[in-house]
XYZ file of C-alpha atoms in Angstrom:
611
model
C 13.079 35.195 -10.748
C 16.443 35.695 -12.479
C 18.330 34.158 -15.388
C 21.940 33.213 -15.998
C 23.922 31.771 -18.878
C 23.940 28.021 -19.372
C 26.802 26.167 -17.657
C 29.587 24.542 -19.638
C 28.146 21.752 -21.727
C 24.728 23.384 -21.982
C 22.969 24.079 -25.258
C 24.156 27.120 -27.176
C 22.074 30.188 -26.458
C 20.191 28.457 -23.651
C 19.419 30.328 -20.453
C 18.768 28.673 -17.121
C 16.178 30.147 -14.817
C 16.949 30.412 -11.116
C 13.884 29.674 -9.015
C 13.113 31.922 -6.078
C 11.955 30.164 -2.881
C 8.384 31.464 -3.096
C 8.039 30.147 -6.655
C 9.439 26.767 -5.585
C 6.627 26.562 -3.026
C 3.991 27.704 -5.509
C 4.975 25.242 -8.235
C 5.430 22.271 -5.899
C 1.972 22.945 -4.450
C 0.570 23.172 -7.966
C 1.965 19.745 -8.781
C 0.343 18.347 -5.635
C -2.969 19.861 -6.706
C -2.643 18.246 -10.132
C -2.125 14.823 -8.547
C -5.097 15.345 -6.238
C -7.271 16.202 -9.249
C -6.066 13.048 -10.984
C -6.949 11.024 -7.880
C -10.426 12.556 -7.730
C -11.020 11.864 -11.420
C -10.058 8.217 -11.069
C -12.045 7.639 -7.890
C -15.241 9.337 -9.056
C -15.326 7.801 -12.546
C -14.222 4.234 -11.741
C -16.706 1.365 -11.514
C -15.334 -1.390 -9.285
C -15.705 -1.140 -5.517
C -12.035 -1.949 -4.901
C -11.120 1.328 -6.636
C -14.108 3.571 -6.013
C -14.865 2.606 -2.404
C -11.606 1.231 -1.007
C -9.365 3.679 -2.971
C -6.940 0.965 -4.057
C -5.271 3.258 -6.584
C -2.585 5.930 -6.830
C -1.613 8.674 -9.257
C 1.703 10.407 -9.711
C 3.953 12.554 -11.865
C 7.414 11.698 -13.173
C 9.849 13.636 -15.286
C 10.270 12.213 -18.764
C 13.669 10.857 -17.702
C 11.890 8.789 -15.011
C 12.498 10.787 -11.831
C 9.725 10.857 -9.235
C 8.328 14.388 -9.228
C 5.127 14.485 -7.183
C 2.684 12.145 -5.445
C -0.210 12.979 -3.155
C -2.602 10.861 -1.032
C -1.190 7.694 -2.568
C -0.697 4.136 -1.369
C 2.999 3.810 -0.420
C 3.654 0.485 -2.142
C 2.199 1.874 -5.376
C 4.392 4.929 -5.737
C 7.678 4.560 -3.874
C 9.379 2.894 -6.854
C 7.217 4.444 -9.551
C 10.229 5.234 -11.728
C 10.686 1.562 -12.632
C 7.328 1.542 -14.445
C 8.193 4.001 -17.222
C 11.860 3.178 -17.821
C 11.105 0.110 -19.980
C 8.750 2.151 -22.190
C 11.593 4.322 -23.488
C 13.694 1.184 -23.952
C 11.006 -0.620 -25.958
C 9.801 2.317 -28.074
C 11.760 4.866 -30.105
C 8.678 6.520 -31.600
C 6.812 7.838 -28.545
C 4.473 10.620 -29.594
C 1.909 12.967 -28.136
C -1.417 11.183 -27.764
C 0.171 7.867 -26.822
C -0.713 5.940 -23.689
C 0.994 2.806 -22.407
C -0.325 0.160 -20.050
C 1.956 -1.905 -17.851
C 0.918 -4.580 -15.389
C 3.867 -6.916 -15.857
C 5.980 -7.738 -12.787
C 9.055 -8.051 -14.981
C 8.825 -4.611 -16.594
C 8.853 -2.523 -13.447
C 5.257 -2.940 -12.274
C 4.204 -3.883 -8.740
C 2.121 -6.987 -9.517
C -0.244 -8.126 -12.233
C -3.469 -6.816 -10.650
C -2.113 -3.247 -10.517
C -2.620 -1.994 -14.044
C -0.616 1.179 -14.560
C -1.481 3.653 -17.305
C 1.396 5.898 -18.381
C 0.969 8.992 -20.583
C 3.916 11.004 -21.974
C 3.386 14.760 -21.703
C 4.792 16.993 -24.431
C 5.113 20.760 -24.037
C 5.747 22.626 -27.293
C 6.852 19.363 -28.846
C 9.306 18.432 -26.079
C 8.578 15.451 -23.816
C 8.862 16.687 -20.217
C 6.672 14.488 -18.011
C 4.821 11.240 -17.473
C 1.423 11.103 -15.826
C 0.617 7.757 -14.194
C -2.512 6.163 -12.784
C -2.120 2.792 -11.050
C -5.220 0.873 -9.933
C -5.879 -2.572 -8.521
C -8.410 -4.229 -10.834
C -11.103 -6.585 -9.607
C -10.179 -9.339 -12.070
C -7.273 -9.856 -14.423
C -8.158 -13.140 -16.099
C -6.470 -15.648 -13.811
C -7.656 -19.288 -13.942
C -9.716 -18.641 -10.815
C -11.582 -15.404 -9.974
C -9.038 -13.765 -7.712
C -5.988 -11.575 -8.120
C -4.086 -13.266 -5.265
C -2.744 -16.674 -6.246
C -0.218 -17.929 -3.685
C 0.079 -21.321 -5.372
C 0.690 -19.863 -8.865
C 4.295 -20.909 -9.448
C 4.731 -18.858 -12.638
C 3.230 -15.804 -14.279
C 1.629 -18.136 -16.844
C -0.916 -19.002 -14.140
C -1.739 -15.423 -13.175
C -3.818 -14.075 -16.043
C -3.158 -11.389 -18.611
C 0.156 -9.483 -18.621
C 0.713 -6.296 -20.616
C 4.436 -5.425 -20.543
C 4.433 -1.724 -21.462
C 1.946 -2.062 -24.317
C 0.900 1.000 -26.352
C -2.848 1.006 -25.710
C -3.639 4.466 -27.130
C -2.326 6.235 -30.204
C -3.447 9.694 -31.278
C -5.560 9.874 -28.083
C -7.625 6.866 -29.230
C -7.767 3.296 -27.925
C -6.091 0.579 -29.967
C -9.105 -1.631 -30.562
C -7.167 -4.891 -30.806
C -5.573 -4.456 -27.359
C -8.916 -3.554 -25.784
C -10.578 -6.528 -27.476
C -7.896 -8.884 -26.193
C -8.334 -7.649 -22.613
C -12.118 -7.800 -22.734
C -12.016 -11.351 -24.042
C -9.666 -12.525 -21.279
C -11.137 -10.704 -18.255
C -14.327 -12.006 -16.621
C -16.022 -8.739 -15.666
C -14.969 -7.014 -18.862
C -17.362 -4.050 -18.660
C -16.137 -3.352 -15.138
C -12.518 -3.585 -16.281
C -13.061 -1.283 -19.252
C -14.846 1.301 -17.126
C -11.953 1.316 -14.657
C -9.450 1.549 -17.502
C -11.300 4.563 -18.920
C -11.197 6.181 -15.474
C -7.406 5.772 -15.500
C -7.241 7.322 -18.960
C -9.303 10.252 -17.704
C -7.006 10.761 -14.733
C -3.851 10.742 -16.862
C -5.319 13.044 -19.496
C -6.438 15.510 -16.816
C -2.894 15.542 -15.476
C -1.547 16.004 -19.004
C -3.756 19.061 -19.610
C -2.836 20.655 -16.299
C 0.899 20.189 -16.896
C 0.575 21.781 -20.330
C -1.256 24.717 -18.760
C 1.548 25.022 -16.200
C 4.174 25.205 -18.950
C 2.103 27.711 -20.924
C 1.772 29.960 -17.890
C 5.355 29.874 -16.587
C 7.311 28.834 -19.668
C 9.298 25.675 -20.278
C 12.575 27.175 -19.069
C 11.099 28.111 -15.711
C 9.391 24.741 -15.277
C 12.559 22.838 -16.167
C 14.588 24.939 -13.744
C 11.982 24.332 -11.079
C 12.245 20.565 -11.571
C 15.993 20.621 -10.917
C 15.650 22.893 -7.889
C 12.790 20.759 -6.528
C 14.955 17.651 -6.765
C 17.888 19.463 -5.178
C 15.647 20.749 -2.373
C 14.442 17.207 -1.666
C 18.024 15.986 -1.477
C 19.116 18.869 0.787
C 16.246 18.159 3.178
C 17.081 14.460 3.224
C 20.775 15.118 3.851
C 19.908 17.251 6.866
C 17.522 14.564 8.145
C 20.075 11.748 7.859
C 22.760 13.842 9.543
C 20.478 14.251 12.566
C 20.543 10.468 13.136
C 23.221 8.475 14.982
C 25.775 6.431 13.096
C 25.447 2.673 13.286
C 24.186 -0.610 11.883
C 21.129 -2.490 13.094
C 19.481 -5.757 12.091
C 15.911 -7.032 12.383
C 14.227 -10.312 11.501
C 10.577 -11.304 11.280
C 8.841 -14.250 9.650
C 5.868 -14.773 7.354
C 3.507 -17.540 8.414
C 3.749 -20.970 6.743
C 1.915 -21.246 3.436
C 0.831 -24.758 2.416
C 2.504 -26.058 -0.768
C 4.571 -22.864 -1.084
C 6.548 -22.297 2.115
C 5.742 -25.003 4.635
C 8.014 -23.532 7.318
C 7.188 -19.909 6.618
C 9.495 -17.313 5.076
C 12.106 -15.455 7.149
C 12.487 -11.740 6.413
C 15.856 -10.213 7.305
C 17.202 -6.693 6.848
C 20.244 -4.736 7.934
C 19.994 -0.956 8.253
C 23.101 1.243 8.226
C 23.112 4.989 8.821
C 26.147 7.068 7.852
C 25.563 10.710 8.836
C 28.946 11.750 7.395
C 28.004 10.468 3.964
C 24.348 11.422 4.592
C 23.294 8.004 3.358
C 20.994 5.282 4.672
C 21.647 1.772 3.367
C 19.083 -1.004 3.544
C 20.545 -4.431 2.856
C 17.898 -7.067 2.058
C 20.258 -9.556 0.403
C 20.295 -12.047 3.306
C 17.001 -13.630 2.310
C 15.802 -16.886 0.793
C 15.599 -17.656 -2.908
C 12.281 -17.388 -4.723
C 9.580 -19.695 -3.420
C 7.416 -21.875 -5.700
C 4.359 -19.650 -5.560
C 3.001 -16.141 -5.827
C 4.450 -14.643 -2.628
C 7.694 -13.512 -4.274
C 8.223 -9.768 -4.401
C 8.842 -7.902 -7.608
C 11.791 -5.555 -7.920
C 9.353 -2.640 -7.637
C 7.762 -3.855 -4.403
C 11.070 -4.896 -2.824
C 12.642 -1.524 -3.610
C 9.558 0.359 -2.473
C 9.236 -1.626 0.766
C 12.780 -0.784 1.807
C 12.257 2.907 1.085
C 8.881 2.962 2.869
C 10.330 1.482 6.045
C 12.883 4.305 6.111
C 10.452 7.118 5.286
C 8.076 5.956 8.043
C 10.795 6.937 10.530
C 11.698 10.330 9.091
C 10.092 13.761 8.944
C 6.732 13.282 7.157
C 7.155 16.677 5.478
C 10.174 15.530 3.479
C 9.555 15.980 -0.259
C 8.845 12.496 -1.597
C 10.687 12.945 -4.856
C 13.793 11.562 -6.507
C 15.963 13.974 -4.517
C 15.045 12.534 -1.126
C 14.941 8.941 -2.383
C 18.485 9.287 -3.742
C 19.880 9.260 -0.181
C 18.556 5.740 0.464
C 20.731 2.980 -0.965
C 18.913 -0.350 -1.424
C 20.732 -3.664 -1.806
C 18.659 -6.501 -3.310
C 19.577 -10.011 -4.394
C 18.714 -11.483 -7.770
C 16.537 -14.573 -7.591
C 15.347 -13.827 -4.056
C 11.811 -13.932 -2.701
C 12.565 -10.499 -1.216
C 14.610 -9.090 -4.081
C 14.545 -9.308 -7.848
C 12.500 -12.354 -8.861
C 13.808 -14.929 -11.309
C 11.607 -14.978 -14.417
C 9.003 -16.439 -14.689
C 8.219 -17.128 -11.007
C 4.832 -16.019 -9.703
C 4.491 -12.651 -7.955
C 0.732 -12.198 -7.693
C 0.838 -11.470 -3.930
C 3.835 -9.133 -4.229
C 2.135 -5.980 -2.912
C 0.869 -7.300 0.414
C 2.197 -10.158 2.528
C 5.993 -10.280 2.252
C 6.006 -6.603 1.359
C 4.387 -5.727 4.691
C 6.893 -7.918 6.538
C 9.804 -6.213 4.775
C 8.470 -2.712 5.458
C 8.042 -3.370 9.151
C 11.425 -5.079 9.419
C 13.094 -1.934 8.093
C 10.935 0.336 10.233
C 11.586 -1.732 13.363
C 15.366 -1.486 12.885
C 15.034 2.136 13.966
C 13.604 0.966 17.313
C 17.053 -0.343 18.237
C 18.509 3.153 17.984
C 16.607 4.120 21.117
C 13.748 6.443 21.913
C 12.116 8.272 20.277
C 13.007 6.291 17.159
C 11.283 3.301 15.613
C 7.889 1.684 15.863
C 6.348 -1.693 16.501
C 5.361 -3.994 13.672
C 2.338 -3.068 11.598
C -0.633 -5.416 11.465
C -0.403 -8.367 9.096
C -3.538 -9.565 7.440
C -5.244 -10.207 4.082
C -7.701 -12.173 6.199
C -11.304 -12.737 5.114
C -12.094 -9.077 5.782
C -9.999 -8.347 2.666
C -11.092 -11.339 0.607
C -11.878 -11.524 -3.090
C -15.510 -12.536 -3.481
C -17.081 -13.905 -6.643
C -20.278 -15.501 -7.817
C -23.421 -14.787 -9.789
C -26.272 -12.607 -8.589
C -29.404 -14.372 -9.897
C -31.525 -11.261 -9.292
C -29.480 -8.933 -11.541
C -28.369 -8.747 -15.160
C -29.530 -11.179 -17.835
C -31.774 -13.530 -15.857
C -32.033 -15.901 -18.848
C -28.299 -16.551 -18.431
C -28.495 -17.065 -14.693
C -27.914 -13.496 -13.589
C -24.986 -11.096 -13.352
C -21.499 -12.352 -12.466
C -19.424 -10.372 -9.982
C -15.803 -10.344 -8.825
C -14.426 -7.869 -6.317
C -11.988 -7.516 -3.451
C -13.781 -6.288 -0.362
C -12.256 -4.257 2.450
C -14.654 -4.805 5.312
C -11.981 -4.778 7.987
C -8.260 -5.008 8.477
C -5.554 -4.330 11.025
C -4.044 -1.185 12.446
C -0.652 0.425 12.687
C 1.889 0.022 15.444
C 2.591 2.162 18.451
C 5.504 4.582 18.261
C 7.034 7.086 20.630
C 4.333 9.573 21.612
C 1.528 8.021 19.582
C -0.813 5.047 19.658
C -1.352 3.030 16.509
C -3.874 4.230 13.938
C -7.095 2.231 13.792
C -7.831 0.964 10.257
C -4.490 2.078 8.845
C -4.107 -1.314 7.216
C -0.765 -3.052 6.811
C 2.543 -1.289 6.280
C 2.064 -1.334 2.516
C -1.154 0.733 2.794
C 0.010 3.502 5.101
C -3.546 4.485 6.024
C -4.371 5.577 2.463
C -7.097 3.044 1.744
C -10.671 3.260 2.982
C -12.744 0.621 4.713
C -15.785 -0.359 2.666
C -19.192 0.975 3.568
C -21.306 -1.966 4.714
C -24.397 -0.459 3.104
C -22.706 0.133 -0.259
C -21.279 -3.389 -0.374
C -24.692 -4.839 0.431
C -26.232 -2.687 -2.315
C -23.643 -3.738 -4.922
C -23.387 -7.446 -4.134
C -25.834 -10.121 -2.915
C -24.329 -10.225 0.560
C -25.211 -9.474 4.155
C -22.683 -8.227 6.688
C -23.914 -9.604 9.991
C -21.286 -7.930 12.145
C -18.296 -5.604 12.018
C -16.559 -4.478 15.197
C -13.252 -3.694 16.853
C -11.625 -6.923 18.053
C -11.135 -6.371 21.779
C -7.568 -6.793 23.095
C -6.187 -7.407 19.600
C -3.667 -4.529 19.513
C -0.229 -4.888 21.058
C 0.046 -3.234 24.497
C 2.701 -0.673 25.289
C 3.316 2.760 26.675
C 1.844 3.516 23.278
C -0.556 0.799 22.162
C -0.697 -0.733 18.744
C -4.099 -0.255 17.120
C -6.602 -3.115 17.346
C -7.790 -5.145 14.388
C -11.329 -5.477 13.050
C -13.549 -8.564 13.285
C -16.673 -9.407 11.325
C -19.065 -11.911 9.783
C -20.682 -11.956 6.331
C -22.561 -14.305 4.003
C -24.344 -14.326 0.620
C -28.045 -13.559 0.478
C -28.737 -15.586 -2.665
C -26.703 -18.033 -4.680
C -23.248 -19.322 -3.884
C -20.305 -17.051 -3.083
C -16.677 -18.108 -3.450
C -14.252 -16.378 -1.120
C -10.456 -16.283 -1.588
C -8.064 -15.086 1.109
C -4.405 -15.315 2.067
C -3.750 -14.067 5.560
C -0.536 -13.581 7.455
C -0.314 -13.058 11.213
C -2.351 -16.141 12.124
C 0.764 -17.690 13.681
C 3.367 -14.920 13.924
C 1.559 -11.688 14.831
C 2.829 -8.127 14.781
C 5.553 -7.824 17.419
C 6.023 -5.050 19.901
C 9.331 -3.234 20.416
C 11.195 -1.600 23.306
C 9.234 -3.646 25.842
C 5.925 -3.381 24.005
C 3.682 -6.409 23.675
C 2.665 -8.367 20.596
C -0.700 -8.005 18.911
C -3.244 -10.809 18.858
C -3.137 -13.152 15.888
C -5.468 -12.871 12.928
C -7.881 -15.695 12.113
C -10.532 -16.975 9.723
C -13.514 -19.258 10.374
C -16.377 -20.949 8.552
C -19.864 -21.251 10.036
C -21.698 -24.137 8.408
C -25.419 -24.800 8.011
C -25.928 -26.158 11.508
C -24.141 -23.206 13.128
C -20.912 -25.031 13.944
C -17.798 -22.859 13.513
C -14.464 -24.306 12.331
C -11.168 -22.499 11.825
C -9.875 -22.162 8.283
C -6.328 -22.401 6.963
C -4.271 -19.254 6.498
C -4.472 -19.369 2.682
C -7.387 -20.844 0.805
C -10.854 -20.539 -0.647
C -14.331 -21.638 0.333
C -17.688 -21.559 -1.407
C -20.632 -20.798 0.855
C -24.392 -20.553 0.477
C -26.929 -18.226 2.124
C -27.195 -20.496 5.156
C -23.425 -20.374 5.780
C -21.044 -17.565 6.705
C -17.368 -16.673 7.079
C -15.882 -14.907 10.087
C -12.623 -13.004 10.342
C -10.381 -11.240 12.818
C -7.513 -9.068 11.630
C -4.534 -8.744 13.928
C -3.547 -5.391 15.341
C -0.261 -3.493 15.486
C 2.579 -4.100 17.919
C 3.054 -1.985 21.029
C 5.878 0.461 21.812
C 7.442 0.716 25.264
C 6.582 -0.719 28.683
C 2.779 -1.198 29.035
C 2.992 -0.195 32.715
C 4.326 3.196 31.638
C 1.133 3.960 29.757
C -0.779 6.916 31.182
C -3.780 5.604 33.170
C -6.056 8.076 31.401
C -5.111 6.537 28.046
C -5.858 3.061 29.375
C -9.234 4.222 30.703
C -10.102 5.756 27.347
C -9.324 2.473 25.548
C -11.562 0.563 28.009
C -14.389 3.031 27.478
C -14.025 2.670 23.713
C -14.231 -1.100 24.003
C -10.765 -1.537 22.511
C -9.349 -3.302 25.578
C -11.034 -5.211 28.388
C -10.934 -4.221 32.080
C -9.005 -7.452 32.698
C -6.269 -6.467 30.252
C -6.123 -2.970 31.724
C -5.435 -4.534 35.113
C -3.117 -7.410 34.184
C -1.116 -5.839 31.353
C -1.138 -2.108 32.106
C -1.565 -2.221 35.875
C -4.563 0.083 35.655
C -7.653 -0.738 37.688
C -11.034 0.469 36.439
C -14.406 0.119 38.092
C -18.001 0.366 36.852
C -19.430 3.856 37.143
C -23.241 3.825 37.216
C -23.266 7.602 37.124
C -21.770 7.711 33.636
C -22.938 4.283 32.470
C -19.407 3.070 31.872
C -16.022 2.823 33.530
C -14.000 5.067 35.789
C -10.419 4.997 37.077
C -9.633 3.562 40.506
C -6.604 5.706 41.251
C -5.711 4.151 44.618
C -5.861 0.563 43.338
C -3.889 1.553 40.241
C -1.140 3.196 42.296
C -0.911 0.137 44.536
C -0.731 -2.284 41.605
C 1.938 -0.274 39.822
C 4.034 0.403 42.910
C 6.315 -2.630 42.630
C 6.415 -2.982 38.868
C 9.584 -2.823 36.825
C 9.901 -3.315 33.035
C 11.581 -6.681 33.555
C 8.914 -8.071 35.917
């Protein structure tokens, strides 16, 4: 490590530390470890299943001037525009002090959507503010008129529940009792909410302590020099990555399913991707999209910006530093007042992290498919079907029995879709939609049944639900569940029931998603794409999440891969034959299926991609 005099314009007497490469690696790894410890603190100390079991949360570090510094094992839609969350704090407050904490869940002050409460803690080192620690978590209830955090028909934020636009919730390391009291009064499962909030506080304070220890060990000058070199390293890596791509402009369009009373004809999603290797810049233009719709599907600025960045990063080297340096080489163009841009206050945005966000991510990602192999990927699964529903009710066997029992509200994650195929790789089972990026966990059936008065009758891979290709899209998950006692209200808002995940470069589309109700006499009827239903113990709901789109000609898929999918039960022998041209036969010796090489060769002999 060496020092040099400050450049022109620097502070008098200040020295700037030059960071050696080994120290850059050490300090960047230390930041990753700090974020992982924050994640572990939040997960292990939270109370609601949506956070503890499904991991619907993310932690991160920013510089005090709002530059993304480090994230680890985080949900992409949570953290790819994290800088917007803290910027309003320094605009609203001129007296930020050590021991403060701010909470932000407002879609119009840089947050993702109202259910994602984000706790932000300023970190001071020797009296100087250097960092922000952030913990963002999806809460089970946020005080909406009905017990769900997804409200597609909520035309304005006034119908969504409580909003805290960068509110100072701690001062001198202590809660502000009036803010806590207001939240507890408004939110249904207030003890659950407060426990989850305290878990977020714990995560941010752990990060704060570790950053202080880092500054004490290496000194502020070294840490500040590291920050600048880390950002510059991220930008250098990104410049090299962009310059390896061809120059050109590509366009992709997909469409969200119709939503009754909000978007009767569906919502088109259009993007244009331009790559300029000379300038080392990627531009994503999302301005050619419809104005805000009268409901909660509108994106926030944070989710629109993040979705465009995510679609790009999905097609680049996964080892790129995900910091402000790399993000600075992606230019995003958004339109004010657009359903896929910056929303017009006070339109509703309660579904901003999932449905249209996933469509926008995959539209950007699929633009790369037009460049040619090995670039691009099929469309991710679209869902929010009943496998990801918000359930609510009262358990008459728990809590204060004199008051009817213990109320519950929670979003379950019993099953969702998978990712798309891409060159060299099949889709990832249970990755979730494009906004999740495989970072969430599917609920344990046993834990859900222990926490809530419910029975999961079935959960399985939905056969033939992934899009076929040389590299298959992953299949979706199907299942059935019902309450054991009392009535259970179930809210869902699925996409992909009509327009499924599409394949690219000759790949096939995934199967659609779907939702059904089984009534008392056993009759099963299909449900609408968005809605709610209240069921008793002698009724049930059924779901099927769609899979991911395929990549490349299905007949080019290696027969051994097809055989493996048949043996797993992911595709049927009929699909293997008709779609992939692979013939399998029962094999009593192994109790399963084996490849008929001669029949496969004969069937594939006259095939061409256009046939």
